Each structure stands twice: as C-alpha cells, then as structure tokens.
Amino acid sequence: MIQVAVLGYGTVGSGVVEVIEKNKAEINKKSGEELNVKYILDLRDFPGDPYEDKVVHDVNMILDDPEVKIICETMGGLKPAYDFTKKALSLGKSVCTSNKELVAAHGPELIRVAHENKCNYLFEASVGGGIPIIRPLNYSLTAEKIDAITGILNGTTNYILTKMDREGADFEAVLKEAQEKGYAERNPEADVEGYDACRKIAILSSLMCCKNVKYEEIYTEGITKITATDFVYARAMGRTIKLLAQSKEVDGKLFAMVAPFMISRDNPLYMVNDVFNAVCVHGNMLGDSMYYGKGAGKLPTASAVVSDVVDCARHIGKVIMCFWDDEDVKVSDVSEARRAFFVRVDVAKEKEAIDTFKSVRVIEADVEGEFAFVTDVMSEKEFNEKADAVGIISRIRMEA
Amino acid sequence: MIQVAVLGYGTVGSGVVEVIEKNKAEINKKSGEELNVKYILDLRDFPGDPYEDKVVHDVNMILDDPEVKIICETMGGLKPAYDFTKKALSLGKSVCTSNKELVAAHGPELIRVAHENKCNYLFEASVGGGIPIIRPLNYSLTAEKIDAITGILNGTTNYILTKMDREGADFEAVLKEAQEKGYAERNPEADVEGYDACRKIAILSSLMCCKNVKYEEIYTEGITKITATDFVYARAMGRTIKLLAQSKEVDGKLFAMVAPFMISRDNPLYMVNDVFNAVCVHGNMLGDSMYYGKGAGKLPTASAVVSDVVDCARHIGKVIMCFWDDEDVKVSDVSEARRAFFVRVDVAKEKEAIDTFKSVRVIEADVEGEFAFVTDVMSEKEFNEKADAVGIISRIRMEA
C-alpha cells in the first residue's frame, strides 16, 4: 500500500480524495499497488466530513512520516506551497501539483531537487485542467521538434468571449453574469488580464524548449477591451475572437505572448467554446495536433493530479524523465513579432489610414461611423508606429 | 548506442528512418542514448538510397544480432509480420508497430510474449497515425473510468465526406478524385467499407476495457451508400455526416460499431475535416477529452512509431504497463443499441411512416418527392422492424 497526503482540502484537494475513492479499482490496478490517503493538511477542521479523521494542521506530521511517499499539493499560491514542496521533495517524497503559479515560478528548481532525491515533481494539472498535455509533450511527442504551441488556456475568458460572440453582449455584462454563475472570480483580474494563461504558456514553452521560459518575460494582454463591436467585425470576416496563449520558435528566436486574436473557422481552436480549453502543438513531422477538454473544475483537475499520483506510484525510487533545465531562454521582444492586424479607425480617418498602412483589406460590417481593415503582415513595432501616427480606435491581432 | 532495425522500407518504414535522422538531437536526448538504424529489412534493393547498405533480405540477420534491441515493424498485414514480431519479442527485442491489422488480431498475445521476455510491444502508430492516443489512454487517463470512445479514425473516408459536404458532390465522383490524388487506394474497400476504422476501434475498445474486443464482432457499415441528398438533409438540420467508430459501455454492456452518423455542430468531432482524425474519450471524472491531428501519412505515422522507439529505449529490460488481457469481452448485439434515426421515405409513404413511427420530427429540405424525419430513441431492432414495414429509402443514425 502506498500512502498519500493531500495538502489543501479546497476544491481540487477534495476532488483528489473523491477521485481516489470513486475510481479505486481502476487507479489501484494502474498503480500496481493500493493507494491510501493517510493525511489531509488544512488550516480548517471539517466536522462531519467522511475524511475528517485524516485532517491534520501541521505539515510536519506528513513530512516526518516515512510511510508517505506521494504528496498532492493543491493549496495554490507560492507560500507556503514552495517550502512544503521543496521539503517534501528533499525527503524523497514525490509531489503532484495543480499549482501553476508555483510551477511557473520554481519549476526547474523543484524538478532538480526531486531528481536529486530520486523522486518526482509532476504537474499535469497545472495546465489545461484535466486535459492530458504535459504527459503528451514529455512522453508522446518525443520524436518531434516542437516549434509552436498555441492554446486556449483559460476557461473563464473563453466562456466570456463565447457568450459575447453568441449573444452580441458586451464584456462587462457577460463578466457580471459569469461571476454570478461562479465561472469568474469576484476579483477576475488573474483571468481576464491573461495572467493565468501567461503562467500556463510559460510552463508549456519551457517544456517545448527544455529550458526555462520566465513568465515575467511573456507579453500579456487581457480581454477587457474587447467589445461587442469587435465581434460584429469578427463575424463579418467569418472569424471569432479568442484569448490565445502562444509560444513560437521563429528563426531560432522564441516569441511568446498572451493576447486576444481574430481566428478563422479553419483554425482547430475556433470550435473550442465555453469553459473548454485546448492546446494546439506544432511539430516538424506531425504538423498540428490538438488536445481538448475541460480546462478547469474540481473533478477534471483532480483527475489530472491523480494521474500524476499513479505515475509516481509506478516509479517509487525512480526518476520520470522531464526536460526543463534551469537555464533561462531569452524571450524575444514582442515588438519584433510579425503578423497582420485588424484595425478600427474613425471614418474621418479612412484616407489617412490607407495612406499610412498602404495595402489594406477593407472589412465591411454593419457598424456606423467607422472604417475597419486588415493590414499586411508587419512587425508589432512598425504597426504601433503607424497606428500612433493615424490614431486608431482599437486593434486585434490576426491569426490563421 | 541502441541498435534499431526497421522491417519494411515502404512509406512508413522509410519515414521512420527519416524521422530518426532528421530529429536525431531531440530523439537521442529523450531516449537518453543514441539510436542507430542498423538494418532495414525489405525484399527489394534500393540502389542509390542513402541507406542502401543497411538493407537486408533475411530477417534472421536481425533476429540473430544481439545488438538489435528495438525493431520497427512497418510491413503491414498479418504474414509474415506476425511471425517476425513474435520471434523478435521472444528474443527480448521490443517491437514498435504501425500495423493495426496485426495489433487488432493478435495484440494481447504479443503483449504477453513481450512482457514474458522483459521487452515491449508498442503500437501508438496503429490508431490515429501521429495523434498521441494509445499513450494518453495508457498513461494519462489513469484516474478515469473510461466509458466511451468515439473517433473519426479513417482519413480517406473523412476526406470524401468533407468533400461531399462542401461541394454537394456524390460519393462515386469524390472517391474517383480522391483516388487520383492518392488519398484513396485503387482498391478502396478497406477504407470506404469501414474495415480500417473497425480494426482501430477494436484496439481502442480493448484498451478501454483492459480486455480483448474482437474486431470481427464489431458491427461495421461503410459510407458507400451516403449520397449528396443525405447531405442536403444534414445541412438542413445544421449537421454533417461522419463515419464514426464508437465503443460505449452502457449498463455494463459493451456496444461497438463503425457507421456513418449525423452529428451536430456542438459535437467536437464536427470540425474534424479532410484527412484529419480525432478521438473523443469520455471518462467519469474528466468528461470528454479529444485528441486531434493527422491520422495518416508518412511522417506523422513514422513520428508515432519513433515515439514508441524512444519509450522502448528508455525501458530496455523493463516492462511498460499495458492492460490488454487475452480474455474476450462480449460485444453486445447491435440490435439492442438505442438511438434516434434519420429516415427518408417516398412522399407517398408519409402517412404510413407517421402511423408506424408515431412521434417523428419532420425535416424540411429542398428535396423533391420525399418525406424525411427523425425518429424517437429506439433500439436498432425496433427501428428495423418499423423500417421494413414501411419500406424506406435510407436511414442514418443520429448522434449528439
């Protein structure tokens, strides 16, 4: 029997306990041994909870118990999760986490500590909730040179954008509704400003490069400025607007960003709606492959944590391969990235815009008082200079 | 250095050699050791080929060489692939294959022989070409009780159906064009009659059940009877027609079939077009997840074979978990499966059809002389009795 501890009995933590109990037969079979949750760490007590007798308040009870081989860190945040994780790993206890913040901030160090102590730090649940994406990158696409990863990595913003598209509603109204339904936090900043997606693409980019991509270096733009009018244009172009998290190697340079993009119907991410997430991976042999599913939620996320527990259980005392070195990758300045832009200007500026941007594709839509167009492919720097010269209403980046 | 042999220097086999050469750096890093293709088995010679000196005609040169640890079987067919594979495995040489026919026919036996000899029989490339699906099922979704798998598993038929949908063309015309373009074989039976998809869903079903699902027991219906008129109705319903390979556990019974289905826009498989494949997996915790990409082609398929080679290289002398027992699963009679049906009858039979099927949803479309409707959910048996009584033009099964 393998003893497991769960740190944090919130949504994901209680999901982990539930999944291990409900799918006991399948999980024990795949683990090759029986798993048992011995401790649940939380500051609170849970009187009446079926697992109340497992709840402890002192992490040292877990760290000091040599029987505990695997720890699920579902606390979130950097403190005290970082200290608990590092101590556990240095004691040879594997840690499985859903904590994207911690993985993005200290991934390579914690992986190194794990490997030095013949145990593992796994984080399938940190990106894409229940969607298998870390393991496909590490174990499946091993014959590929991966040169681009593009994902819809945040369920809240995708829910909001889907609603805006379907109902012609404005951002604020949909956000309010999403908050009422519990799809968005009371303080929605981490989601709507793209910070959550930024952590996740930093993790995926690091695995793509086998080196460290610092999330602080990833240009991040949220969806708060997207309006119902933008969707009128999107529809007129047969497109929709999605918050994409993207990482691309172009001529040996790494470009990474989070921003709203106009994407076409041919893009496999076009059909990823509501709270669903998806990750599109481009490899030099396979081309595009996509991984789609529930990117958040108690049981999907818990399922991913438990799949890591199973992997750890099968590798007690052995290191599971993961290439994510400490060495930092230089993320290229976003101003060098090249693409086309969708632009809206006041109708009075039509001539000036055409003179400045030269070759433009005019977009006809049922909007009064505006002139809208798509530019040629150019660098962000060049675009910004021209846009500043003309004075535009707004712009959204174009993607295939 | 780990020595590898390739059996069969056709499309996939030559792709394997190409992938190992082109992505050497990535592959050797992930393998933890350098891989080298030592032999290529083929009946033919390849004068001028950069690897012509590796070509041998006698399999025993490979089997008798103790240096060869991993064999890629890319010959296809049952004979002599079965004998070669079994001998190799019994000598402790791992085998990685793209041969769905062999895996579907002898999978559990070959896996057992491999494990008895501390080596592995891996078959990622046998389903979905380059799409990682076998590994996600075996290694990622380990915390799930999987109860349904539905896939678009054949690129040729999906190309044909996509064309028929977009162009309003008839089956025969599109097939002819697909043959001219090389997307369909001169003898297209294995694809268009669904036999290829049947082998693949048998493999996936077996992994879902951890037991053996015999492909011979899977009801299989191809796309040869689908017409341009069917697509007129599909569009009128906001649907399209896809050849689905499906395996479902309902109340402890396993239902498996390959057949054309009318699917809705909300189905994630709706957007899987052209030669792309996708597999939708339903688990009790995660819900739906989908794996999408190129289901065929030289390099994508070869990439999947080589990912198996990497896995074998990392597990020399060790067994990689795979649950697929010899024990056969009883596949339930398709006549017991319950669903709604789309039905076309001669307009003269409108009243009779309504009297027989009772509650029907009439489908209005621009088709002369016909009456078309969707039935309530009923068993295939009940449907067939009613359809025989009325005398129908055709029927297509409905799927969410």
PDB file of C-alpha atoms in Angstrom, chain B residues 137-229:
ATOM      1  CA  LEU B 137      -5.149   6.139 -22.701  1.00  0.00           C
ATOM      2  CA  ASN B 138      -2.465   4.037 -21.014  1.00  0.00           C
ATOM      3  CA  TYR B 139      -0.510   6.683 -19.105  1.00  0.00           C
ATOM      4  CA  SER B 140      -2.603   9.855 -18.811  1.00  0.00           C
ATOM      5  CA  LEU B 141      -6.214   8.914 -18.211  1.00  0.00           C
ATOM      6  CA  THR B 142      -5.247   6.518 -15.442  1.00  0.00           C
ATOM      7  CA  ALA B 143      -7.514   8.125 -12.849  1.00  0.00           C
ATOM      8  CA  GLU B 144     -10.578   7.752 -15.074  1.00  0.00           C
ATOM      9  CA  LYS B 145     -13.167   5.091 -15.595  1.00  0.00           C
ATOM     10  CA  ILE B 146     -13.474   5.424 -19.369  1.00  0.00           C
ATOM     11  CA  ASP B 147     -16.945   4.557 -20.601  1.00  0.00           C
ATOM     12  CA  ALA B 148     -16.981   5.730 -24.211  1.00  0.00           C
ATOM     13  CA  ILE B 149     -14.582   6.306 -27.081  1.00  0.00           C
ATOM     14  CA  THR B 150     -15.764   7.803 -30.360  1.00  0.00           C
ATOM     15  CA  GLY B 151     -13.424   8.545 -33.198  1.00  0.00           C
ATOM     16  CA  ILE B 152     -13.026   9.649 -36.755  1.00  0.00           C
ATOM     17  CA  LEU B 153     -10.333   7.080 -37.417  1.00  0.00           C
ATOM     18  CA  ASN B 154     -10.046   6.914 -41.186  1.00  0.00           C
ATOM     19  CA  GLY B 155      -8.653   9.804 -43.193  1.00  0.00           C
ATOM     20  CA  THR B 156      -9.802   8.626 -46.622  1.00  0.00           C
ATOM     21  CA  THR B 157     -13.477   8.433 -45.712  1.00  0.00           C
ATOM     22  CA  ASN B 158     -13.300  11.696 -43.799  1.00  0.00           C
ATOM     23  CA  TYR B 159     -11.784  13.389 -46.824  1.00  0.00           C
ATOM     24  CA  ILE B 160     -14.569  12.006 -49.022  1.00  0.00           C
ATOM     25  CA  LEU B 161     -17.356  13.018 -46.630  1.00  0.00           C
ATOM     26  CA  THR B 162     -15.875  16.500 -46.145  1.00  0.00           C
ATOM     27  CA  LYS B 163     -15.760  16.985 -49.918  1.00  0.00           C
ATOM     28  CA  MET B 164     -19.297  15.695 -50.339  1.00  0.00           C
ATOM     29  CA  ASP B 165     -20.482  18.128 -47.679  1.00  0.00           C
ATOM     30  CA  ARG B 166     -18.650  21.146 -49.101  1.00  0.00           C
ATOM     31  CA  GLU B 167     -19.275  20.535 -52.771  1.00  0.00           C
ATOM     32  CA  GLY B 168     -22.608  18.753 -52.778  1.00  0.00           C
ATOM     33  CA  ALA B 169     -20.927  16.023 -54.803  1.00  0.00           C
ATOM     34  CA  ASP B 170     -21.837  12.358 -54.891  1.00  0.00           C
ATOM     35  CA  PHE B 171     -19.792   9.559 -53.370  1.00  0.00           C
ATOM     36  CA  GLU B 172     -18.540   7.968 -56.583  1.00  0.00           C
ATOM     37  CA  ALA B 173     -17.288  11.248 -58.037  1.00  0.00           C
ATOM     38  CA  VAL B 174     -15.408  12.225 -54.877  1.00  0.00           C
ATOM     39  CA  LEU B 175     -13.948   8.735 -54.481  1.00  0.00           C
ATOM     40  CA  LYS B 176     -12.614   8.892 -58.022  1.00  0.00           C
ATOM     41  CA  GLU B 177     -10.982  12.247 -57.333  1.00  0.00           C
ATOM     42  CA  ALA B 178      -9.545  11.011 -54.051  1.00  0.00           C
ATOM     43  CA  GLN B 179      -8.036   8.041 -55.881  1.00  0.00           C
ATOM     44  CA  GLU B 180      -6.487  10.331 -58.480  1.00  0.00           C
ATOM     45  CA  LYS B 181      -4.961  12.462 -55.713  1.00  0.00           C
ATOM     46  CA  GLY B 182      -3.632   9.402 -53.893  1.00  0.00           C
ATOM     47  CA  TYR B 183      -5.863   9.944 -50.854  1.00  0.00           C
ATOM     48  CA  ALA B 184      -7.718   6.722 -51.599  1.00  0.00           C
ATOM     49  CA  GLU B 185      -6.352   3.322 -52.657  1.00  0.00           C
ATOM     50  CA  ARG B 186      -7.068   1.841 -56.074  1.00  0.00           C
ATOM     51  CA  ASN B 187      -8.974  -0.803 -54.102  1.00  0.00           C
ATOM     52  CA  PRO B 188     -10.670   1.417 -51.539  1.00  0.00           C
ATOM     53  CA  GLU B 189     -12.712  -1.291 -49.809  1.00  0.00           C
ATOM     54  CA  ALA B 190     -10.767  -1.364 -46.512  1.00  0.00           C
ATOM     55  CA  ASP B 191     -11.384   2.351 -46.090  1.00  0.00           C
ATOM     56  CA  VAL B 192     -14.829   3.013 -47.533  1.00  0.00           C
ATOM     57  CA  GLU B 193     -16.407  -0.123 -46.081  1.00  0.00           C
ATOM     58  CA  GLY B 194     -15.117   0.832 -42.633  1.00  0.00           C
ATOM     59  CA  TYR B 195     -12.821  -2.186 -42.135  1.00  0.00           C
ATOM     60  CA  ASP B 196      -9.816   0.007 -41.309  1.00  0.00           C
ATOM     61  CA  ALA B 197     -11.754   2.022 -38.717  1.00  0.00           C
ATOM     62  CA  CYS B 198     -13.094  -1.249 -37.315  1.00  0.00           C
ATOM     63  CA  ARG B 199      -9.570  -2.553 -36.539  1.00  0.00           C
ATOM     64  CA  LYS B 200      -8.716   0.743 -34.881  1.00  0.00           C
ATOM     65  CA  ILE B 201     -11.796   0.958 -32.668  1.00  0.00           C
ATOM     66  CA  ALA B 202     -11.220  -2.695 -31.687  1.00  0.00           C
ATOM     67  CA  ILE B 203      -7.785  -1.676 -30.382  1.00  0.00           C
ATOM     68  CA  LEU B 204      -9.118   1.379 -28.524  1.00  0.00           C
ATOM     69  CA  SER B 205     -12.051  -0.615 -27.111  1.00  0.00           C
ATOM     70  CA  SER B 206      -9.668  -3.251 -25.815  1.00  0.00           C
ATOM     71  CA  LEU B 207      -7.609  -0.614 -24.009  1.00  0.00           C
ATOM     72  CA  MET B 208     -10.804   0.912 -22.624  1.00  0.00           C
ATOM     73  CA  CYS B 209     -11.905  -2.466 -21.234  1.00  0.00           C
ATOM     74  CA  CYS B 210      -8.392  -3.751 -20.434  1.00  0.00           C
ATOM     75  CA  LYS B 211      -9.627  -6.945 -22.124  1.00  0.00           C
ATOM     76  CA  ASN B 212      -9.865  -8.174 -25.692  1.00  0.00           C
ATOM     77  CA  VAL B 213     -12.504  -6.819 -28.051  1.00  0.00           C
ATOM     78  CA  LYS B 214     -12.534  -8.890 -31.238  1.00  0.00           C
ATOM     79  CA  TYR B 215     -12.817  -6.770 -34.328  1.00  0.00           C
ATOM     80  CA  GLU B 216     -14.876  -9.458 -36.024  1.00  0.00           C
ATOM     81  CA  GLU B 217     -17.660  -8.804 -33.517  1.00  0.00           C
ATOM     82  CA  ILE B 218     -17.904  -5.084 -34.237  1.00  0.00           C
ATOM     83  CA  TYR B 219     -20.809  -4.131 -36.489  1.00  0.00           C
ATOM     84  CA  THR B 220     -19.311  -2.257 -39.431  1.00  0.00           C
ATOM     85  CA  GLU B 221     -21.048  -0.198 -42.083  1.00  0.00           C
ATOM     86  CA  GLY B 222     -19.209   1.935 -44.636  1.00  0.00           C
ATOM     87  CA  ILE B 223     -20.039   5.163 -46.438  1.00  0.00           C
ATOM     88  CA  THR B 224     -20.736   3.828 -49.942  1.00  0.00           C
ATOM     89  CA  LYS B 225     -24.473   4.403 -49.647  1.00  0.00           C
ATOM     90  CA  ILE B 226     -24.218   8.018 -48.472  1.00  0.00           C
ATOM     91  CA  THR B 227     -25.481  10.421 -51.139  1.00  0.00           C
ATOM     92  CA  ALA B 228     -25.420  14.121 -51.921  1.00  0.00           C
ATOM     93  CA  THR B 229     -29.097  14.197 -50.921  1.00  0.00           C
TER      94      THR B 229
END
